[in-house]
């Protein structure tokens, strides 16, 4: 594969990879994963790895890696705040080890890491420049990751929480740019979700409840696709919910401008960590619960799935679009930013299917859904097959049915 100065393959070489991915994807997904998108994905992967190297240097992790150490040892030697840092530092060490930049071995209490040679001084700037030339629509992802990288040392030292860093009011524009159908690197989750929703929608007149709808880009993609598809289902009501009032207000403005055709579009706050009934969603009252990149931040996923099951009509469907971890232990780039957030990195763990915070594997999702009493669990696409040709593919939808 021919590569540019950033080490990322050029468009012609990527066409071959994209063609191999296309052969293992269901037909409706193929247009999403075109060579241009694939190149942006690989560029951003490289950008985040370079940011992680910079964070290791700025947080003084690199010198303490001259001898073997488990994550806790590395955190302690670098005098970082242990409770907050363990997940993020563990992620960076595993991410860099997966790229051959650190060495890792199994230790008694988990993996141990060492820098066999100095980390390369790779400048993220040229990757950003290449993305700007290739497809500037992806730049909001770069801005968000660069902001996180800049703030990481203060976070790791315990001086600022991730919530303070990422949700300061002045940072709202970061999110409006990032959670957008104009940002291809995020929009792919909305489009995979919309395709799954269309494919798995029960027939007839239906009511949909969306959880954690954020700024509304997932809802817009879904409702636009359903309207264009026609089909055997009619969306009679769409209840958009979100935890953060500022996100909800913006989503409401955005969606009402675009989706006046949906008969009953309503907006409300809903915290998926609290009983849905006391927040106005009755038992067996909706045909579909939909969520894009939200359920993995449920504090107690078993509780939230039980609430979802309760509000679904018998035979009703849960459809979620999620970043999934291709295999247990693998690191994927969205975690670099979201590991800053306690809700992301530290949910309640469950033996068997929730061994860590952050994203779940398709197998862990299947176990979580089946344990919660759902049937007919589906995953789109078959991540295990896609991974054989593209190891960092992480966009997937999951579906499950409340038994009748
Ligand atoms: C990845 S974002 C979803 C973005 C959305 N799909 C969009 O297009 O803007 C996850 C959302 O979950 C919300 N969230 C976090 N905790 C929540 C909770 N306990 N209940 C409901 N929503 C929550 C966040 O505020 C955020 O908007």
Coordinates of C-alpha atoms and ligand atoms in Angstrom, one line a residue:
X1 CA 0.0 0.0 0.0
X2 CA 1.5 3.4 -0.9
X3 CA 1.7 5.8 2.0
X4 CA 2.0 9.5 2.4
X5 CA 4.4 11.3 4.8
X6 CA 2.0 10.7 7.6
X7 CA 2.2 6.9 7.1
X8 CA -1.5 6.7 6.1
X9 CA -2.2 5.1 2.8
X10 CA -3.3 7.3 -0.1
X11 CA -6.7 7.1 -1.7
X12 CA -5.8 4.7 -4.5
X13 CA -4.3 2.2 -2.1
X14 CA -7.3 2.5 0.3
X15 CA -9.8 1.7 -2.5
X16 CA -8.5 -1.9 -2.3
X17 CA -9.1 -2.0 1.5
X18 CA -12.6 -0.4 1.1
X19 CA -13.5 -3.0 -1.6
X20 CA -12.6 -5.8 0.8
X21 CA -14.7 -4.3 3.5
X22 CA -17.6 -3.8 1.1
X23 CA -17.6 -7.5 0.3
X24 CA -18.3 -8.4 4.0
X25 CA -20.9 -5.6 4.6
X26 CA -24.6 -5.9 4.1
X27 CA -25.5 -3.9 0.9
X28 CA -27.2 -0.9 2.6
X29 CA -24.0 -0.2 4.6
X30 CA -21.6 -0.3 1.7
X31 CA -22.1 3.3 0.5
X32 CA -21.1 4.6 4.0
X33 CA -17.7 3.0 4.0
X34 CA -16.3 4.4 0.8
X35 CA -12.5 4.9 0.3
X36 CA -12.8 8.6 1.2
X37 CA -14.4 7.8 4.6
X38 CA -11.9 5.0 5.2
X39 CA -9.0 7.4 4.6
X40 CA -10.4 9.9 7.1
X41 CA -10.9 7.1 9.6
X42 CA -7.2 6.0 9.2
X43 CA -6.0 9.6 9.3
X44 CA -7.9 10.3 12.5
X45 CA -6.6 7.0 14.0
X46 CA -3.1 8.2 13.3
X47 CA -3.8 11.7 14.7
X48 CA -5.1 10.3 18.0
X49 CA -2.1 8.0 18.4
X50 CA 0.2 11.0 17.9
X51 CA -1.8 13.0 20.5
X52 CA -1.5 10.1 22.9
X53 CA 2.3 10.1 22.5
X54 CA 2.3 13.8 23.2
X55 CA 0.2 13.3 26.4
X56 CA 2.6 10.6 27.6
X57 CA 5.5 13.1 27.2
X58 CA 3.6 16.0 28.8
X59 CA 2.3 14.0 31.7
X60 CA 5.8 12.6 32.3
X61 CA 4.8 9.1 31.7
X62 CA 7.6 8.4 29.2
X63 CA 10.5 8.5 31.7
X64 CA 8.8 6.1 34.2
X65 CA 8.3 3.6 31.4
X66 CA 12.1 2.8 31.2
X67 CA 11.4 -0.1 33.5
X68 CA 8.5 -2.6 33.4
X69 CA 5.3 -1.4 35.2
X70 CA 1.7 -2.3 35.6
X71 CA -0.8 0.6 35.0
X72 CA -0.9 1.4 38.7
X73 CA 2.9 1.5 39.0
X74 CA 3.2 3.8 36.0
X75 CA 0.5 6.1 37.5
X76 CA 2.2 6.2 40.9
X77 CA 5.7 6.7 39.5
X78 CA 4.5 9.7 37.4
X79 CA 2.7 11.1 40.5
X80 CA -0.7 11.1 38.8
X81 CA -4.1 11.1 40.6
X82 CA -4.7 7.3 40.8
X83 CA -8.5 7.0 40.9
X84 CA -9.1 9.1 37.8
X85 CA -6.0 8.2 35.8
X86 CA -6.0 4.4 35.8
X87 CA -8.4 3.9 32.9
X88 CA -7.1 6.7 30.7
X89 CA -3.4 5.8 31.3
X90 CA -4.2 2.1 30.8
X91 CA -5.9 3.0 27.5
X92 CA -2.9 5.0 26.3
X93 CA -0.4 2.3 27.2
X94 CA -2.4 -0.4 25.5
X95 CA -3.1 1.8 22.5
X96 CA 0.6 2.6 22.0
X97 CA 1.6 -1.1 22.7
X98 CA -0.9 -2.2 20.0
X99 CA 1.1 0.0 17.5
X100 CA 4.4 -1.5 18.6
X101 CA 5.5 1.7 20.3
X102 CA 5.6 0.1 23.8
X103 CA 6.2 -3.5 24.7
X104 CA 3.6 -5.3 26.8
X105 CA 3.6 -8.6 28.7
X106 CA 1.2 -10.4 31.0
X107 CA 1.9 -9.7 34.7
X108 CA 0.3 -11.3 37.7
X109 CA -2.4 -8.5 38.1
X110 CA -2.8 -7.6 34.4
X111 CA -0.5 -6.4 31.7
X112 CA 2.9 -4.6 32.3
X113 CA 4.4 -2.1 29.9
X114 CA 7.8 -0.8 29.1
X115 CA 9.3 1.6 26.5
X116 CA 12.0 -0.5 24.9
X117 CA 13.1 2.7 23.0
X118 CA 12.1 6.4 23.2
X119 CA 8.6 7.1 21.9
X120 CA 8.9 8.6 18.4
X121 CA 8.4 12.4 18.3
X122 CA 5.5 12.3 15.8
X123 CA 3.9 15.6 15.1
X124 CA 0.1 15.5 14.8
X125 CA 0.2 18.7 12.6
X126 CA 0.9 17.0 9.3
X127 CA -2.0 14.5 9.8
X128 CA -4.3 17.5 10.5
X129 CA -3.0 19.2 7.3
X130 CA -3.6 16.0 5.3
X131 CA -7.2 15.7 6.6
X132 CA -7.8 19.3 5.8
X133 CA -6.8 18.7 2.2
X134 CA -8.6 15.3 2.0
X135 CA -11.9 16.2 3.7
X136 CA -12.2 19.2 6.0
X137 CA -15.7 18.2 7.1
X138 CA -14.0 15.8 9.5
X139 CA -12.1 18.6 11.3
X140 CA -14.6 18.9 14.3
X141 CA -13.4 15.4 15.5
X142 CA -9.8 16.7 15.3
X143 CA -10.7 19.9 17.3
X144 CA -12.3 17.8 20.0
X145 CA -9.4 15.4 20.3
X146 CA -6.9 18.2 20.3
X147 CA -8.8 20.0 23.1
X148 CA -8.8 16.8 25.1
X149 CA -5.1 16.2 24.5
X150 CA -4.3 19.7 25.7
X151 CA -6.2 19.3 28.9
X152 CA -5.1 15.7 29.6
X153 CA -2.1 16.5 31.9
X154 CA -4.2 18.6 34.2
X155 CA -6.9 15.9 34.3
X156 CA -4.3 13.1 35.0
X157 CA -2.8 15.2 37.9
X158 CA -6.3 15.5 39.4
X159 CA -6.6 19.3 38.9
X160 CA -9.7 19.3 36.6
X161 CA -12.4 16.7 36.0
X162 CA -13.3 15.6 32.5
X163 CA -16.8 17.0 32.9
X164 CA -15.3 20.5 33.7
X165 CA -13.0 20.2 30.7
X166 CA -15.5 18.9 28.1
X167 CA -18.8 20.4 29.3
X168 CA -17.7 24.0 30.1
X169 CA -20.4 26.2 28.5
X170 CA -17.7 27.8 26.1
X171 CA -17.1 24.3 24.7
X172 CA -20.7 23.8 23.4
X173 CA -19.6 24.6 19.8
X174 CA -17.1 21.7 20.0
X175 CA -20.1 19.4 20.5
X176 CA -22.4 21.0 17.9
X177 CA -19.6 20.5 15.3
X178 CA -18.8 17.0 16.5
X179 CA -22.3 15.4 16.9
X180 CA -23.3 16.4 13.5
X181 CA -24.3 14.7 10.2
X182 CA -21.9 17.1 8.5
X183 CA -19.0 15.4 10.4
X184 CA -18.5 12.1 8.5
X185 CA -16.5 10.6 11.3
X186 CA -19.5 10.9 13.7
X187 CA -22.4 10.8 11.1
X188 CA -21.5 7.2 10.3
X189 CA -23.0 6.1 13.7
X190 CA -26.2 7.9 12.9
X191 CA -26.4 6.4 9.4
X192 CA -25.7 2.8 10.6
X193 CA -28.4 3.3 13.2
X194 CA -30.9 4.7 10.7
X195 CA -30.3 1.8 8.4
X196 CA -30.9 -0.7 11.2
X197 CA -33.9 1.2 12.4
X198 CA -35.5 1.0 9.0
X199 CA -34.7 -2.7 8.6
X200 CA -35.9 -3.7 12.0
X201 CA -38.9 -1.5 12.5
X202 CA -42.1 -3.3 13.5
X203 CA -44.9 -2.8 10.9
X204 CA -47.9 -0.5 11.4
X205 CA -48.3 2.8 13.2
X206 CA -45.6 3.1 15.8
X207 CA -44.3 5.2 18.6
X208 CA -40.6 5.7 19.0
X209 CA -38.7 6.8 22.2
X210 CA -35.2 8.0 21.7
X211 CA -32.8 8.1 24.7
X212 CA -29.8 10.4 25.0
X213 CA -30.6 12.1 21.8
X214 CA -28.0 14.8 22.4
X215 CA -28.1 17.5 19.7
X216 CA -30.5 15.6 17.5
X217 CA -28.2 14.5 14.7
X218 CA -29.1 10.8 15.3
X219 CA -32.9 11.6 15.2
X220 CA -32.5 13.7 12.1
X221 CA -30.7 10.9 10.2
X222 CA -33.2 8.3 11.4
X223 CA -36.4 10.3 10.6
X224 CA -35.1 11.5 7.3
X225 CA -34.2 7.9 6.3
X226 CA -37.6 6.6 7.4
X227 CA -39.5 9.3 5.6
X228 CA -37.6 8.6 2.4
X229 CA -38.0 4.8 2.7
X230 CA -41.8 4.8 3.0
X231 CA -42.4 1.1 3.8
X232 CA -44.7 -0.8 6.0
X233 CA -44.3 1.4 9.1
X234 CA -45.5 4.9 9.9
X235 CA -44.0 6.9 12.7
X236 CA -47.0 8.2 14.5
X237 CA -45.0 9.7 17.4
X238 CA -41.3 10.3 18.1
X239 CA -40.4 11.3 21.7
X240 CA -36.9 12.7 21.8
X241 CA -35.3 12.7 25.2
X242 CA -32.0 13.8 26.5
X243 CA -30.4 14.4 30.0
X244 CA -28.6 17.8 29.4
X245 CA -31.1 20.7 29.0
X246 CA -28.8 22.8 26.8
X247 CA -28.5 19.8 24.3
X248 CA -32.3 19.2 24.5
X249 CA -33.1 22.8 23.6
X250 CA -30.7 22.9 20.7
X251 CA -32.0 19.6 19.4
X252 CA -35.6 20.8 19.6
X253 CA -34.8 23.8 17.5
X254 CA -32.8 21.8 15.0
X255 CA -35.4 19.0 14.6
X256 CA -38.5 21.2 14.5
X257 CA -36.9 23.1 11.6
X258 CA -36.3 19.9 9.6
X259 CA -39.0 17.5 10.6
X260 CA -42.2 19.3 10.7
X261 CA -43.8 16.4 8.8
X262 CA -43.6 14.0 11.8
X263 CA -47.1 14.1 13.3
X264 CA -46.2 14.0 16.9
X265 CA -42.7 15.1 17.7
X266 CA -42.2 15.7 21.4
X267 CA -39.2 16.7 23.6
X268 CA -38.4 15.9 27.2
X269 CA -35.6 15.4 29.6
X270 CA -35.1 11.8 30.6
X271 CA -32.3 10.3 32.7
X272 CA -31.8 6.7 31.8
X273 CA -30.3 6.0 35.2
X274 CA -33.7 6.6 36.8
X275 CA -37.0 4.8 36.4
X276 CA -38.6 5.8 33.1
X277 CA -42.2 5.6 34.6
X278 CA -41.6 8.5 37.0
X279 CA -40.3 10.5 34.0
X280 CA -43.5 10.2 32.0
X281 CA -42.9 7.0 29.9
X282 CA -45.5 4.4 30.8
X283 CA -45.2 0.6 30.7
X284 CA -45.6 -1.0 27.3
X285 CA -46.2 2.5 25.7
X286 CA -43.7 2.5 22.8
X287 CA -43.0 0.1 19.9
X288 CA -39.3 1.1 19.5
X289 CA -36.7 2.5 21.8
X290 CA -33.8 4.0 19.9
X291 CA -30.4 5.3 21.0
X292 CA -27.2 6.4 19.3
X293 CA -24.0 6.1 21.3
X294 CA -25.9 6.5 24.6
X295 CA -26.5 3.2 26.3
X296 CA -22.8 2.5 27.0
X297 CA -22.8 5.5 29.5
X298 CA -25.7 4.0 31.5
X299 CA -24.4 3.8 35.0
X300 CA -26.1 0.4 35.5
X301 CA -26.7 -1.0 32.1
X302 CA -28.8 -3.9 33.5
X303 CA -31.1 -1.4 35.2
X304 CA -31.5 0.7 32.0
X305 CA -32.1 -2.3 29.8
X306 CA -34.8 -3.4 32.3
X307 CA -36.4 0.0 32.0
X308 CA -36.3 -0.2 28.2
X309 CA -37.9 -3.6 28.3
X310 CA -40.6 -2.3 30.6
X311 CA -41.7 0.6 28.3
X312 CA -41.6 -1.5 25.1
X313 CA -44.9 -3.1 24.0
X314 CA -44.7 -6.9 23.8
X315 CA -42.9 -7.5 20.4
X316 CA -41.4 -4.0 20.5
X317 CA -37.8 -3.5 19.6
X318 CA -34.7 -1.8 21.1
X319 CA -32.4 -0.5 18.3
X320 CA -29.1 1.0 19.3
X321 CA -26.2 2.3 17.2
X322 CA -23.0 2.0 19.2
X323 CA -19.3 2.2 18.8
X324 CA -18.4 -1.4 19.6
X325 CA -15.0 -2.8 20.7
X326 CA -14.1 -5.3 17.9
X327 CA -12.5 -7.7 20.5
X328 CA -12.2 -7.5 24.3
X329 CA -9.3 -5.4 25.4
X330 CA -8.8 -3.6 22.0
X331 CA -8.6 0.2 22.1
X332 CA -10.5 2.3 19.6
X333 CA -9.9 6.0 19.0
X334 CA -13.2 7.6 20.3
X335 CA -12.1 6.4 23.8
X336 CA -9.2 8.9 23.9
X337 CA -11.7 11.8 24.4
X338 CA -14.5 10.0 26.3
X339 CA -12.1 8.4 28.9
X340 CA -12.1 11.9 30.4
X341 CA -15.7 11.4 31.5
X342 CA -16.5 9.5 34.7
X343 CA -19.8 8.3 33.3
X344 CA -18.0 6.7 30.4
X345 CA -15.0 5.1 32.2
X346 CA -16.6 4.1 35.5
X347 CA -20.0 2.5 35.2
X348 CA -21.2 -0.4 37.4
X349 CA -19.4 -3.5 36.2
X350 CA -21.0 -6.9 35.7
X351 CA -19.1 -10.2 35.6
X352 CA -19.3 -11.8 32.2
X353 CA -20.5 -8.9 30.0
X354 CA -19.4 -5.6 31.5
X355 CA -15.7 -6.2 32.5
X356 CA -14.8 -2.6 31.9
X357 CA -16.2 0.9 31.3
X358 CA -16.5 2.4 27.8
X359 CA -17.6 0.4 24.8
X360 CA -18.7 -3.2 24.8
X361 CA -17.9 -5.9 22.3
X362 CA -20.8 -7.4 20.2
X363 CA -20.6 -10.5 22.3
X364 CA -20.9 -8.5 25.5
X365 CA -23.9 -6.6 24.1
X366 CA -25.6 -9.9 23.2
X367 CA -25.1 -11.3 26.7
X368 CA -26.3 -8.0 28.3
X369 CA -29.5 -8.0 26.2
X370 CA -30.2 -11.7 26.6
X371 CA -29.6 -11.4 30.4
X372 CA -32.1 -8.5 30.4
X373 CA -34.8 -10.8 28.9
X374 CA -34.6 -9.6 25.3
X375 CA -34.9 -12.1 22.4
X376 CA -33.8 -12.1 18.7
X377 CA -30.6 -10.1 19.3
X378 CA -29.1 -8.9 16.1
X379 CA -25.8 -7.1 15.2
X380 CA -25.3 -5.1 12.0
X381 CA -22.8 -5.6 10.5
X382 CA -21.0 -8.9 11.5
X383 CA -18.1 -7.2 13.3
X384 CA -16.1 -10.4 13.6
X385 CA -16.1 -10.8 9.8
X386 CA -15.4 -7.1 9.1
X387 CA -12.5 -7.1 11.6
X388 CA -10.7 -9.8 9.6
X389 CA -10.3 -7.3 6.8
X390 CA -10.3 -4.0 8.8
X391 CA -9.3 -4.4 12.4
X392 CA -10.4 -1.0 13.7
X393 CA -14.0 -1.1 12.3
X394 CA -16.2 -0.1 15.2
X395 CA -19.6 1.2 14.0
X396 CA -22.5 -1.2 14.6
X397 CA -26.1 -1.4 15.4
X398 CA -27.8 -3.8 17.8
X399 CA -31.4 -4.9 17.8
X400 CA -33.4 -6.9 20.3
X401 CA -37.1 -7.7 20.9
X402 CA -39.2 -7.7 24.0
X403 CA -40.8 -11.1 23.8
X404 CA -44.5 -11.1 23.2
Ligands
LIG1 C1 -22.9 10.3 22.2 S1 -24.1 11.4 22.8 C2 -25.4 11.2 21.6 C3 -25.3 12.2 20.5 C4 -26.6 12.2 19.7 N1 -26.8 11.0 19.0 C5 -26.5 13.4 18.7 O1 -26.7 13.2 17.5 O2 -26.2 14.5 19.1 C6 -24.7 10.6 24.2 C7 -25.8 11.4 24.9 O3 -26.2 10.7 26.0 C8 -26.5 11.7 27.0 N2 -26.6 11.1 28.3 C9 -25.5 10.9 29.2 N3 -26.0 10.4 30.3 C10 -27.3 10.2 30.2 C11 -28.4 9.7 31.0 N4 -28.1 9.3 32.3 N5 -29.6 9.7 30.5 C12 -29.9 10.1 29.3 N6 -29.0 10.6 28.4 C13 -27.7 10.7 28.9 C14 -25.5 12.8 26.8 O4 -25.9 14.0 27.3 C15 -25.3 12.8 25.3 O5 -26.1 13.7 24.7

